[in-house]
Amino acid sequence: MDKGHETSQKPRNFLACLRDHVLLFDGAMGTMIYERGVYVNQCYDALNIQKPDLILGIHRDYADAGADALTTNTFGANRFLLKKYGYEERTVEINRKGAELARQIAGEELFVAGSMGPPPDRMEPLGKLTVRELREAYHEQAEALIHGGADILILETFSDLGMICEIIREIKSAFPKVPLIGQMTVDKEGRTSLGSTPEIFASEIVRAGADVVGVNCSLGPSTMLEVAERIFRISPIPVSAMPNAGLPQRVDGRNIYFSSPEYFSEYTRRFVQVGVRIVGGCCGTTPDFIRSMRNALRSIQPRKRIEITSLPPQHDEDVDLIPTSKKSRLAEKISRGEFVTTVEIVPPQGPDPRKAVEQSRILFESGVDAINIPDGPRALSRMASSYLSLIIQQETGGEVIQHFTCRDRNLLGMVGDFLGAYAAGIRNILIITGDPPKMGTFPDASAVFDVDSIGLTRVASILNHGRDLGGNVLKKATGFFIGVGANPGAINPEEEIRRLEEKRDSGAEYIMTQPVFDPEIFLTFMDRIRHINLPVIAGIWPLVSVRNAEFMNNEVPGANVPDWVMERLKRSRTRDEARETGLAIARETLRILKPYLQGAQISMPFGNVKYPLEVLKEVLS
């Protein structure tokens, strides 16, 4: 079968071949499967074992078109994605078969590239996927592809730089002799979804151990050309580029790509001229595109590389970091070992902040250090904590602790909120996961939860170190005093402590607990988290009636009112007596806990500013 290749048989060494030749990979697999009548709600990777002749036919068409390498039909064949279709236990079989099918057509003339795409979830700390799970899954997939006959492994369409680097390190550690291509996908500005520039992600992929670095998907050839050239300028290893057939347009319910093979042919020449050594196609490209690209390659000499002796510096630009003691007045007091006091003011359900501002003024004048502003507590619709925090700080001159939850914003939105809050003067923050909408009065509202509180803590810490999520240097580092939540009465204390350790490691600087009603449980918890070595601010909620206590016990997550507290409240004969009993219990609790704490956070039942001042009167005096 004559495909017009410059060599009559496959060179033994893939990387040696790249030194002298530009290699042409094939085009889209999913596009071709769809054109053959398989709808997108099916597991395309499972077709390796269900309809092998269909996959063989696609490989044959690309081989006939002149491809130097056939890519396996295994882009989504990691166990995380296969689990969605019930094929998790057949991961090895599907990948091995995918490589065998490609090898059957490739013979000894062509390379077989084992395709591995990203998992459906983010990696910790931005998601729930652990590094160990990630490494094990991609080791499993890589091993199956190699055993099936893959010459090369190609990581495609990744947007998380940390994730692809972890996978590269795992694969190169286990299979050091197998060439590995690492490709990211970028937006029209050339950045990944987390903001990494081509210079940054290419440098990190090289450091992780990849043999080829490049980009694929998302973009048409015009924009990708600029990205590929930027990578070539700094990369000491070969560069790959596999664009889409332009941007799709929706026609009669289908995504249609309107770029022509001739257009791709012209850009193939341009890719080679800027130094790219591997070209191919991604979504929307077909054998006709590859045939045109092959024709273009026959008339081009690859650009010779000027050897680069070192990579750009690994994020060593000077950024002034703010010491904890300089971040805020609250942080300064805690750093000096002083006891601090905060009071929680729940945002109003309407647009009028005047009552909250006046209460804050009273509390500051009484000596309270900061006002604690929750964000949509119990998933109720209220004024955003960000706006109330700014209003209180501007109107009173005092400091607030603004809550940030993971429920209502996607990751990029939360980064924007952080940067905006810091620019507006917010310095103290408390990061919590947030109550799910089903707890509140709008149970059908959607929740985002791109990350949990551990991941969001890491995001704030990254900003504090003068970087964005893509590793790009900011002109100025933020200086947030980062707090995290903890529940001393958690049903699973081991898990609570483990998560608290992760929060500390992610950048937490202080802990604020859920309301404490049982000093004995709290002191046991404090003893168990002593090794975490972070200052603790305990939550205290004055219970002003039996009904209030019952509500806390049954309807507020993490609140556990012990029987002895309920009994003391029940012995009260009047409403006023119950209120005084509740305030006395809160004062007693604070008195017992104070030697073990760096601060107290007092809640304000029913919005009555007198209650927290009654609890704090011994401390403030």
Coordinates of C-alpha atoms in Angstrom, one line a residue:
M1 CA 0.0 0.0 0.0
D2 CA 1.8 3.2 -1.2
K3 CA 0.9 6.2 0.9
G4 CA 3.5 8.5 -0.5
H5 CA 5.6 8.4 2.6
E6 CA 9.2 9.5 2.6
T7 CA 10.2 6.2 4.2
S8 CA 9.2 2.8 3.1
Q9 CA 8.9 1.3 6.6
K10 CA 8.5 2.6 10.1
P11 CA 11.7 3.8 11.6
R12 CA 12.6 1.9 14.8
N13 CA 13.0 5.1 16.9
F14 CA 10.1 7.5 17.0
L15 CA 12.2 10.3 18.5
A16 CA 15.0 9.8 16.1
C17 CA 12.5 10.1 13.2
L18 CA 11.3 13.4 14.6
R19 CA 14.9 14.9 14.3
D20 CA 14.8 14.5 10.5
H21 CA 11.1 14.4 9.6
V22 CA 7.8 16.0 10.2
L23 CA 5.3 13.3 11.2
L24 CA 1.7 13.3 10.2
F25 CA -0.8 11.9 12.7
D26 CA -4.4 11.0 11.8
G27 CA -7.5 13.1 12.3
A28 CA -10.7 12.8 14.5
M29 CA -11.9 9.5 15.6
G30 CA -15.2 10.6 17.2
T31 CA -16.2 12.6 14.1
M32 CA -15.7 9.5 11.9
I33 CA -17.6 7.3 14.3
Y34 CA -20.5 9.7 14.4
E35 CA -20.5 9.9 10.6
R36 CA -20.9 6.1 10.5
G37 CA -24.2 6.3 12.4
V38 CA -23.2 5.9 16.1
Y39 CA -24.9 8.5 18.2
V40 CA -22.9 10.4 20.9
N41 CA -24.8 9.0 23.8
Q42 CA -22.9 5.7 23.4
C43 CA -19.5 4.8 24.7
Y44 CA -17.3 5.2 21.7
D45 CA -14.3 3.5 23.3
A46 CA -16.4 0.3 23.9
L47 CA -16.8 0.0 20.1
N48 CA -13.3 -1.5 20.2
I49 CA -14.9 -4.7 21.5
Q50 CA -18.4 -4.2 20.2
K51 CA -17.8 -3.2 16.6
P52 CA -14.1 -3.7 15.9
D53 CA -14.7 -3.7 12.1
L54 CA -16.0 -0.1 12.3
I55 CA -12.9 1.0 14.1
L56 CA -10.6 -0.9 11.7
G57 CA -12.3 0.8 8.8
I58 CA -11.6 4.3 10.2
H59 CA -8.0 3.4 10.8
R60 CA -7.7 2.0 7.3
D61 CA -9.1 5.3 5.8
Y62 CA -6.5 7.3 7.7
A63 CA -3.7 5.0 6.7
D64 CA -4.8 5.3 3.0
A65 CA -4.8 9.1 3.4
G66 CA -1.1 9.1 4.3
A67 CA -0.9 9.3 8.1
D68 CA 2.4 8.3 9.7
A69 CA 0.7 7.4 13.0
L70 CA -2.7 6.0 13.8
T71 CA -4.2 7.1 17.1
T72 CA -6.1 4.4 19.1
N73 CA -9.8 4.7 19.8
T74 CA -9.2 5.1 23.6
F75 CA -9.5 8.8 24.3
G76 CA -12.1 8.3 27.0
A77 CA -11.0 4.8 28.0
N78 CA -9.9 5.6 31.5
R79 CA -11.7 3.8 34.3
F80 CA -13.3 7.1 35.5
L81 CA -15.2 7.7 32.2
L82 CA -15.8 4.0 31.5
K83 CA -17.6 3.7 34.8
K84 CA -20.3 6.1 33.6
Y85 CA -21.2 3.4 31.0
G86 CA -20.7 0.4 33.2
Y87 CA -17.4 -0.7 31.5
E88 CA -15.1 0.1 34.4
E89 CA -14.1 -3.6 34.8
R90 CA -13.2 -3.9 31.1
T91 CA -10.8 -0.9 31.1
V92 CA -7.8 -3.1 30.3
E93 CA -9.6 -5.1 27.6
I94 CA -10.9 -2.0 25.8
N95 CA -7.5 -0.3 25.8
R96 CA -5.6 -3.4 24.7
K97 CA -8.1 -4.1 22.0
G98 CA -7.9 -0.4 20.8
A99 CA -4.2 -0.7 20.4
E100 CA -4.4 -4.1 18.6
L101 CA -6.9 -2.7 16.1
A102 CA -4.7 0.2 15.2
R103 CA -1.7 -2.1 15.0
Q104 CA -3.5 -4.4 12.7
I105 CA -3.8 -1.6 10.1
A106 CA -0.5 0.1 10.9
G107 CA 1.6 -3.1 10.4
E108 CA 5.3 -2.2 10.5
E109 CA 5.0 0.9 8.4
L110 CA 3.1 3.2 10.7
F111 CA 3.3 4.2 14.3
V112 CA 0.5 3.5 16.8
A113 CA -0.2 6.2 19.3
G114 CA -2.1 5.2 22.4
S115 CA -4.6 8.0 23.1
M116 CA -5.4 9.0 26.7
G117 CA -7.8 11.9 27.4
P118 CA -8.6 13.6 30.7
P119 CA -10.8 12.2 33.5
P120 CA -14.3 13.8 34.1
D121 CA -13.3 15.2 37.5
R122 CA -10.7 17.6 38.8
M123 CA -7.7 16.5 40.8
E124 CA -7.3 17.5 44.4
P125 CA -7.2 20.1 45.9
L126 CA -9.5 21.6 43.2
G127 CA -11.5 18.4 43.0
K128 CA -12.1 15.0 44.6
L129 CA -9.8 12.9 42.5
T130 CA -6.7 12.0 44.5
V131 CA -3.3 12.0 43.0
R132 CA -3.0 8.3 43.8
E133 CA -6.2 7.4 42.0
L134 CA -5.1 9.5 39.0
R135 CA -1.7 7.8 38.8
E136 CA -3.1 4.3 39.2
A137 CA -5.8 4.8 36.5
Y138 CA -3.4 6.2 33.9
H139 CA -0.8 3.6 34.7
E140 CA -3.4 1.0 34.1
Q141 CA -4.5 2.5 30.8
A142 CA -0.9 3.1 29.6
E143 CA 0.1 -0.5 30.4
A144 CA -2.8 -1.9 28.5
L145 CA -2.1 0.3 25.4
I146 CA 1.6 -0.7 25.4
H147 CA 0.7 -4.4 25.7
G148 CA -1.7 -4.0 22.8
G149 CA 1.0 -2.7 20.6
A150 CA 1.2 1.1 21.0
D151 CA 4.6 2.6 20.1
I152 CA 3.8 6.0 21.6
L153 CA 1.5 7.3 24.3
I154 CA -0.3 10.6 23.7
L155 CA -2.1 12.6 26.5
E156 CA -4.6 14.8 24.6
T157 CA -6.9 17.7 25.4
F158 CA -5.8 18.3 29.0
S159 CA -6.6 21.7 30.6
D160 CA -5.2 21.1 34.1
L161 CA -1.5 21.5 34.1
G162 CA -1.0 19.9 37.5
M163 CA -3.0 16.8 36.4
I164 CA -1.1 16.2 33.1
C165 CA 2.2 16.6 34.9
E166 CA 1.3 14.0 37.5
I167 CA 0.3 11.6 34.8
I168 CA 3.5 12.2 32.8
R169 CA 5.6 11.5 35.9
E170 CA 3.8 8.3 36.6
I171 CA 4.0 7.0 33.0
K172 CA 7.7 7.9 32.5
S173 CA 8.6 6.4 35.8
A174 CA 6.8 3.1 34.9
F175 CA 7.6 3.0 31.1
P176 CA 10.7 5.2 30.6
K177 CA 11.4 3.9 27.1
V178 CA 8.0 4.6 25.7
P179 CA 7.8 8.0 23.9
L180 CA 5.2 10.3 25.5
I181 CA 3.4 13.3 24.0
G182 CA 1.8 15.8 26.3
Q183 CA -0.8 18.1 24.8
M184 CA -2.9 20.8 26.3
T185 CA -6.0 22.5 25.0
V186 CA -6.3 26.3 25.1
D187 CA -8.7 29.2 24.5
K188 CA -8.4 31.8 21.8
E189 CA -6.0 33.8 24.0
G190 CA -3.7 30.8 24.2
R191 CA -4.3 30.0 27.8
T192 CA -5.6 26.9 29.5
S193 CA -8.9 27.0 31.4
L194 CA -6.9 27.6 34.6
G195 CA -4.9 30.4 32.9
S196 CA -1.6 28.8 32.1
T197 CA 0.2 30.5 29.2
P198 CA 2.0 28.4 26.5
E199 CA 5.3 29.2 27.9
I200 CA 4.4 28.1 31.4
F201 CA 2.6 24.8 30.5
A202 CA 5.2 23.8 28.0
S203 CA 8.0 24.4 30.5
E204 CA 6.2 22.3 33.1
I205 CA 5.4 19.5 30.7
V206 CA 9.0 19.3 29.7
R207 CA 10.1 19.2 33.3
A208 CA 7.7 16.5 34.1
G209 CA 9.4 14.3 31.5
A210 CA 7.4 14.4 28.2
D211 CA 9.2 13.7 25.0
V212 CA 6.9 16.0 22.9
V213 CA 4.8 18.9 24.0
G214 CA 2.0 20.5 22.1
V215 CA -1.6 21.6 21.7
N216 CA -4.8 20.1 20.3
C217 CA -8.5 20.6 20.1
S218 CA -10.6 23.8 20.9
L219 CA -9.0 26.0 18.2
G220 CA -8.8 26.1 14.5
P221 CA -5.4 26.2 12.8
S222 CA -5.1 30.0 12.6
T223 CA -5.1 30.7 16.4
M224 CA -3.2 27.4 17.2
L225 CA -0.4 28.5 14.9
E226 CA 0.5 31.4 17.2
V227 CA 0.4 29.1 20.3
A228 CA 2.6 26.5 18.6
E229 CA 5.2 29.1 17.7
R230 CA 5.3 30.4 21.3
I231 CA 5.9 26.8 22.5
F232 CA 8.6 26.2 19.9
R233 CA 10.5 29.3 21.1
I234 CA 11.1 27.9 24.6
S235 CA 10.8 24.1 24.2
P236 CA 13.9 21.9 24.0
I237 CA 11.8 19.0 22.8
P238 CA 9.7 18.5 19.6
V239 CA 6.4 20.4 19.3
S240 CA 3.0 19.0 18.1
A241 CA -0.1 20.8 16.9
M242 CA -3.4 19.1 16.1
P243 CA -6.2 21.8 15.5
N244 CA -9.9 21.3 15.1
A245 CA -11.4 22.0 11.7
G246 CA -12.2 25.5 12.9
L247 CA -15.1 26.2 15.2
P248 CA -18.3 24.2 14.8
Q249 CA -21.7 25.7 13.9
R250 CA -25.0 24.1 15.0
V251 CA -27.0 23.0 11.9
D252 CA -30.1 20.9 12.3
G253 CA -29.0 19.6 15.7
R254 CA -25.5 18.7 14.6
N255 CA -22.1 20.3 15.0
I256 CA -20.8 21.1 11.5
Y257 CA -17.2 22.2 10.8
F258 CA -16.9 24.4 7.7
S259 CA -13.1 24.5 7.4
S260 CA -11.9 22.8 4.2
P261 CA -9.0 20.3 3.6
E262 CA -7.4 23.0 1.4
Y263 CA -7.4 25.5 4.3
F264 CA -5.7 22.8 6.5
S265 CA -3.2 22.2 3.8
E266 CA -2.1 25.8 3.8
Y267 CA -1.7 25.9 7.6
T268 CA 0.2 22.6 7.6
R269 CA 3.0 24.5 5.7
R270 CA 2.8 27.3 8.2
F271 CA 3.0 24.9 11.2
V272 CA 6.1 23.3 9.8
Q273 CA 7.6 26.7 9.0
V274 CA 7.3 27.8 12.7
G275 CA 9.0 24.6 13.9
V276 CA 6.2 22.1 14.5
R277 CA 7.4 18.4 14.1
I278 CA 4.1 16.6 14.5
V279 CA 0.9 17.8 12.8
G280 CA -2.5 16.2 12.7
G281 CA -6.2 16.9 13.1
C282 CA -8.7 16.9 16.0
C283 CA -12.4 17.4 16.1
G284 CA -14.1 17.8 12.7
T285 CA -11.1 16.6 10.6
T286 CA -11.4 13.5 8.3
P287 CA -9.2 11.4 6.0
D288 CA -9.7 14.1 3.3
F289 CA -8.0 16.6 5.7
I290 CA -5.1 14.2 6.3
R291 CA -4.7 13.6 2.6
S292 CA -4.4 17.3 1.9
M293 CA -1.9 17.7 4.8
R294 CA 0.2 14.8 3.4
N295 CA 0.3 16.6 0.0
A296 CA 1.4 19.8 1.7
L297 CA 4.2 18.0 3.6
R298 CA 5.8 16.7 0.5
S299 CA 6.9 20.1 -0.6
I300 CA 8.2 21.4 2.8
Q301 CA 11.5 21.1 4.6
P302 CA 11.2 21.0 8.4
R303 CA 12.6 24.0 10.2
K304 CA 15.9 23.3 12.0
R305 CA 16.0 23.9 15.7
I306 CA 18.4 26.1 17.4
E307 CA 19.3 24.1 20.5
I308 CA 18.0 25.5 23.8
T309 CA 20.3 24.7 26.7
S310 CA 17.9 25.5 29.6
L311 CA 14.2 26.1 30.2
P312 CA 12.8 29.4 31.4
P313 CA 13.0 30.0 35.1
Q314 CA 10.5 27.9 37.2
H315 CA 8.3 30.7 38.6
D316 CA 11.2 32.5 40.2
E317 CA 10.0 36.0 39.5
D318 CA 10.1 38.3 42.6
V319 CA 6.7 38.8 44.2
D320 CA 6.5 40.5 47.5
L321 CA 4.6 38.2 49.8
I322 CA 2.7 39.6 52.8
P323 CA 3.6 38.1 56.2
T324 CA 0.6 36.9 58.3
S325 CA 1.0 39.5 60.9
K326 CA 0.7 42.3 58.3
K327 CA -2.4 41.0 56.6
S328 CA -5.0 42.6 58.9
R329 CA -5.5 44.0 62.4
L330 CA -7.2 40.7 63.3
A331 CA -4.2 38.7 61.9
E332 CA -1.8 41.0 63.8
K333 CA -3.5 40.3 67.2
I334 CA -3.6 36.6 66.6
S335 CA 0.0 36.6 65.6
R336 CA 0.9 38.3 68.9
G337 CA -1.0 35.6 70.8
E338 CA -3.9 37.9 71.8
F339 CA -7.4 36.7 72.3
V340 CA -9.8 38.1 69.6
T341 CA -13.5 38.5 69.5
T342 CA -15.9 38.3 66.5
V343 CA -19.6 38.5 66.2
E344 CA -21.7 37.0 63.4
I345 CA -24.2 39.3 61.6
V346 CA -26.4 37.4 59.1
P347 CA -27.0 39.4 55.8
P348 CA -30.5 40.8 55.5
Q349 CA -33.1 39.2 53.3
G350 CA -33.8 42.6 51.7
P351 CA -31.7 45.3 50.1
D352 CA -31.4 47.5 53.2
P353 CA -28.1 47.1 55.1
R354 CA -28.6 49.9 57.6
K355 CA -29.5 47.7 60.6
A356 CA -26.4 45.5 60.0
V357 CA -24.2 48.6 59.7
E358 CA -25.6 50.1 62.9
Q359 CA -25.2 46.8 64.8
S360 CA -21.6 46.6 63.6
R361 CA -20.9 50.1 64.8
I362 CA -22.2 49.2 68.3
L363 CA -20.1 46.1 68.4
F364 CA -16.9 47.8 67.2
E365 CA -17.4 50.6 69.8
S366 CA -17.8 47.9 72.5
G367 CA -14.4 46.4 71.6
V368 CA -15.3 43.5 69.2
D369 CA -12.4 42.9 66.8
A370 CA -14.3 41.8 63.6
I371 CA -17.7 41.2 62.2
N372 CA -18.3 37.7 60.8
I373 CA -20.5 37.8 57.6
P374 CA -21.8 34.4 56.5
D375 CA -22.6 33.7 52.8
G376 CA -26.1 32.3 52.2
P377 CA -26.4 30.4 55.6
R378 CA -28.6 27.4 55.4
A379 CA -29.0 28.0 51.7
L380 CA -31.4 30.9 52.2
S381 CA -31.7 33.8 49.8
R382 CA -30.0 36.9 51.4
M383 CA -27.8 39.8 50.5
A384 CA -24.5 38.7 49.2
S385 CA -21.8 38.6 52.0
S386 CA -19.4 40.4 49.7
Y387 CA -21.5 43.5 49.4
L388 CA -22.5 43.6 53.0
S389 CA -18.8 43.1 54.0
L390 CA -17.7 46.1 51.9
I391 CA -20.5 48.3 53.1
I392 CA -19.8 47.6 56.8
Q393 CA -16.0 48.2 56.4
Q394 CA -16.6 51.4 54.4
E395 CA -19.2 52.7 56.8
T396 CA -17.6 51.8 60.1
G397 CA -13.9 51.5 59.5
G398 CA -13.9 48.1 61.3
E399 CA -12.8 44.8 59.9
V400 CA -15.0 42.0 58.7
I401 CA -14.4 38.3 58.1
Q402 CA -16.1 37.5 54.8
H403 CA -17.2 34.0 54.1
F404 CA -16.5 32.4 50.8
T405 CA -18.5 29.2 49.9
C406 CA -18.1 26.8 47.0
R407 CA -21.8 26.5 46.2
D408 CA -22.7 29.4 44.0
R409 CA -19.7 30.2 41.7
N410 CA -17.6 28.2 39.3
L411 CA -13.9 28.2 39.9
L412 CA -13.1 31.2 37.7
G413 CA -15.9 33.2 39.2
M414 CA -14.5 32.5 42.7
V415 CA -11.1 33.7 41.6
G416 CA -12.7 36.8 40.3
D417 CA -14.5 37.3 43.6
F418 CA -11.2 36.9 45.6
L419 CA -9.4 39.5 43.5
G420 CA -12.3 41.9 43.6
A421 CA -12.7 41.5 47.4
Y422 CA -9.0 42.1 48.0
A423 CA -9.0 45.2 45.7
A424 CA -11.9 46.5 47.7
G425 CA -10.2 46.1 51.1
I426 CA -11.3 42.7 52.4
R427 CA -8.5 41.0 54.2
N428 CA -10.0 38.3 56.5
I429 CA -11.8 35.4 54.9
L430 CA -13.4 32.2 56.0
I431 CA -13.6 29.4 53.5
I432 CA -16.4 26.8 53.8
T433 CA -18.0 24.4 51.4
G434 CA -21.5 25.8 51.9
D435 CA -24.9 24.3 52.5
P436 CA -26.6 22.6 49.6
P437 CA -29.6 24.4 48.1
K438 CA -32.0 21.6 49.1
M439 CA -31.7 22.7 52.7
G440 CA -33.1 26.1 52.0
T441 CA -36.3 27.7 50.6
F442 CA -35.1 27.2 47.0
P443 CA -34.4 23.5 46.8
D444 CA -34.5 23.5 43.0
A445 CA -31.7 26.0 42.7
S446 CA -28.5 24.6 41.2
A447 CA -25.3 24.2 43.1
V448 CA -21.9 24.5 41.4
F449 CA -19.3 23.0 43.8
D450 CA -16.4 23.0 41.3
V451 CA -14.2 22.6 44.3
D452 CA -14.7 22.0 48.0
S453 CA -13.3 24.1 50.9
I454 CA -9.9 22.4 50.7
G455 CA -9.6 23.2 47.0
L456 CA -10.8 26.8 47.5
T457 CA -8.3 27.3 50.4
R458 CA -5.6 26.2 48.0
V459 CA -6.9 28.7 45.4
A460 CA -6.7 31.6 48.0
S461 CA -3.2 30.5 49.0
I462 CA -2.0 30.4 45.4
L463 CA -3.2 34.0 45.0
N464 CA -1.4 34.9 48.3
H465 CA 1.8 33.6 46.6
G466 CA 1.4 35.9 43.7
R467 CA 0.2 33.4 41.1
D468 CA -3.0 32.6 39.3
L469 CA -4.4 29.1 38.8
G470 CA -2.3 28.7 35.7
G471 CA 0.9 29.5 37.5
N472 CA 1.2 32.9 35.9
V473 CA 2.8 35.6 37.9
L474 CA 0.5 38.4 39.2
K475 CA 1.7 41.9 39.4
K476 CA 0.8 41.9 43.1
A477 CA 0.2 39.1 45.6
T478 CA -3.0 39.1 47.6
G479 CA -2.7 39.1 51.4
F480 CA -5.7 37.3 52.7
F481 CA -5.8 36.0 56.2
I482 CA -7.3 32.6 55.4
G483 CA -9.6 30.8 57.8
V484 CA -11.3 27.5 57.5
G485 CA -14.2 25.8 59.3
A486 CA -14.2 22.8 61.6
N487 CA -16.9 20.8 63.4
P488 CA -15.8 19.6 66.8
G489 CA -18.9 17.4 67.1
A490 CA -18.5 15.7 63.7
I491 CA -20.0 12.2 63.4
N492 CA -16.8 11.0 61.8
P493 CA -14.0 12.8 63.8
E494 CA -11.2 11.0 61.9
E495 CA -12.4 12.3 58.6
E496 CA -13.0 15.8 60.0
I497 CA -9.4 15.9 61.3
R498 CA -8.0 14.5 58.1
R499 CA -9.7 17.3 56.1
L500 CA -8.5 19.8 58.6
E501 CA -4.9 18.6 58.0
E502 CA -5.5 19.0 54.3
K503 CA -6.8 22.5 54.8
R504 CA -3.7 23.4 56.8
D505 CA -1.5 22.0 54.1
S506 CA -3.5 24.0 51.5
G507 CA -2.8 27.3 53.2
A508 CA -5.2 27.8 56.1
E509 CA -4.0 30.2 58.8
Y510 CA -6.7 29.9 61.4
I511 CA -9.7 27.7 62.3
M512 CA -13.2 28.8 63.2
T513 CA -15.5 26.1 64.6
Q514 CA -19.1 25.4 64.4
P515 CA -21.1 26.5 67.5
V516 CA -19.9 24.7 70.7
F517 CA -22.5 23.5 73.2
D518 CA -20.6 20.7 74.9
P519 CA -17.2 21.8 76.3
E520 CA -16.1 18.2 76.9
I521 CA -16.5 17.2 73.3
F522 CA -14.8 20.4 72.2
L523 CA -11.8 19.9 74.5
T524 CA -11.4 16.3 73.3
F525 CA -11.4 17.7 69.7
M526 CA -8.8 20.3 70.6
D527 CA -6.5 17.7 72.0
R528 CA -6.8 15.6 68.8
I529 CA -5.9 18.6 66.6
R530 CA -3.0 19.9 68.6
H531 CA -0.6 18.7 65.9
I532 CA -2.3 20.9 63.3
N533 CA -0.9 23.9 65.1
L534 CA -3.3 26.6 63.9
P535 CA -5.0 29.2 66.1
V536 CA -8.6 28.3 66.9
I537 CA -11.6 30.6 67.2
A538 CA -14.5 28.8 68.8
G539 CA -18.1 29.4 67.8
I540 CA -20.5 30.2 70.6
W541 CA -24.3 30.4 70.1
P542 CA -26.3 31.8 73.0
L543 CA -29.5 29.6 73.2
V544 CA -32.4 31.9 74.3
S545 CA -35.2 29.3 74.5
V546 CA -36.0 25.6 74.4
R547 CA -37.4 26.1 71.0
N548 CA -34.2 27.8 69.8
A549 CA -32.2 24.8 71.2
E550 CA -34.5 22.3 69.5
F551 CA -34.1 24.2 66.2
M552 CA -30.3 24.2 66.5
N553 CA -30.3 20.5 67.3
N554 CA -32.5 19.4 64.5
E555 CA -32.2 21.9 61.6
V556 CA -28.7 23.4 61.7
P557 CA -25.9 21.1 60.3
G558 CA -23.1 20.5 62.8
A559 CA -25.0 21.8 65.8
N560 CA -25.3 19.2 68.6
V561 CA -27.0 20.5 71.8
P562 CA -26.4 18.0 74.7
D563 CA -29.2 16.8 76.9
W564 CA -27.9 18.6 80.0
V565 CA -28.3 22.0 78.2
M566 CA -31.8 21.1 77.1
E567 CA -32.7 20.2 80.7
R568 CA -31.4 23.5 82.1
L569 CA -33.4 25.4 79.6
K570 CA -36.5 23.4 80.2
R571 CA -36.3 24.2 83.9
S572 CA -36.8 27.9 83.1
R573 CA -40.3 29.0 84.1
T574 CA -40.5 32.1 81.9
R575 CA -39.2 33.3 78.6
D576 CA -36.9 35.8 80.2
E577 CA -35.5 33.2 82.6
A578 CA -34.8 30.9 79.6
R579 CA -33.0 33.6 77.9
E580 CA -30.9 34.4 80.9
T581 CA -30.2 30.7 81.4
G582 CA -29.0 30.4 77.7
L583 CA -26.8 33.4 78.0
A584 CA -25.3 32.1 81.3
I585 CA -24.6 28.7 79.6
A586 CA -22.8 30.5 76.7
R587 CA -20.7 32.6 79.2
E588 CA -19.8 29.4 81.1
T589 CA -18.8 27.6 78.0
L590 CA -16.6 30.5 76.9
R591 CA -15.0 30.7 80.3
I592 CA -14.1 27.0 80.2
L593 CA -12.8 27.1 76.6
K594 CA -11.0 30.4 76.7
P595 CA -7.6 29.1 77.9
Y596 CA -7.4 26.8 74.9
L597 CA -8.4 29.3 72.3
Q598 CA -7.2 32.3 70.4
G599 CA -10.6 33.8 69.9
A600 CA -14.4 33.5 70.2
Q601 CA -17.0 33.9 67.5
I602 CA -20.4 34.8 69.0
S603 CA -23.6 34.3 67.1
M604 CA -26.5 36.8 67.3
P605 CA -29.9 35.0 67.8
F606 CA -32.8 36.8 66.2
G607 CA -30.5 39.7 65.3
N608 CA -30.4 41.1 68.8
V609 CA -27.0 42.8 69.3
K610 CA -27.4 42.6 73.1
Y611 CA -26.9 38.8 73.2
P612 CA -23.3 38.6 72.0
L613 CA -22.3 41.6 74.1
E614 CA -23.8 39.8 77.2
V615 CA -21.7 36.7 76.4
L616 CA -18.6 38.7 75.8
K617 CA -18.9 41.2 78.7
E618 CA -16.2 39.5 80.8
V619 CA -13.8 39.3 77.9
L620 CA -14.4 42.8 76.6
S621 CA -14.2 44.4 80.1

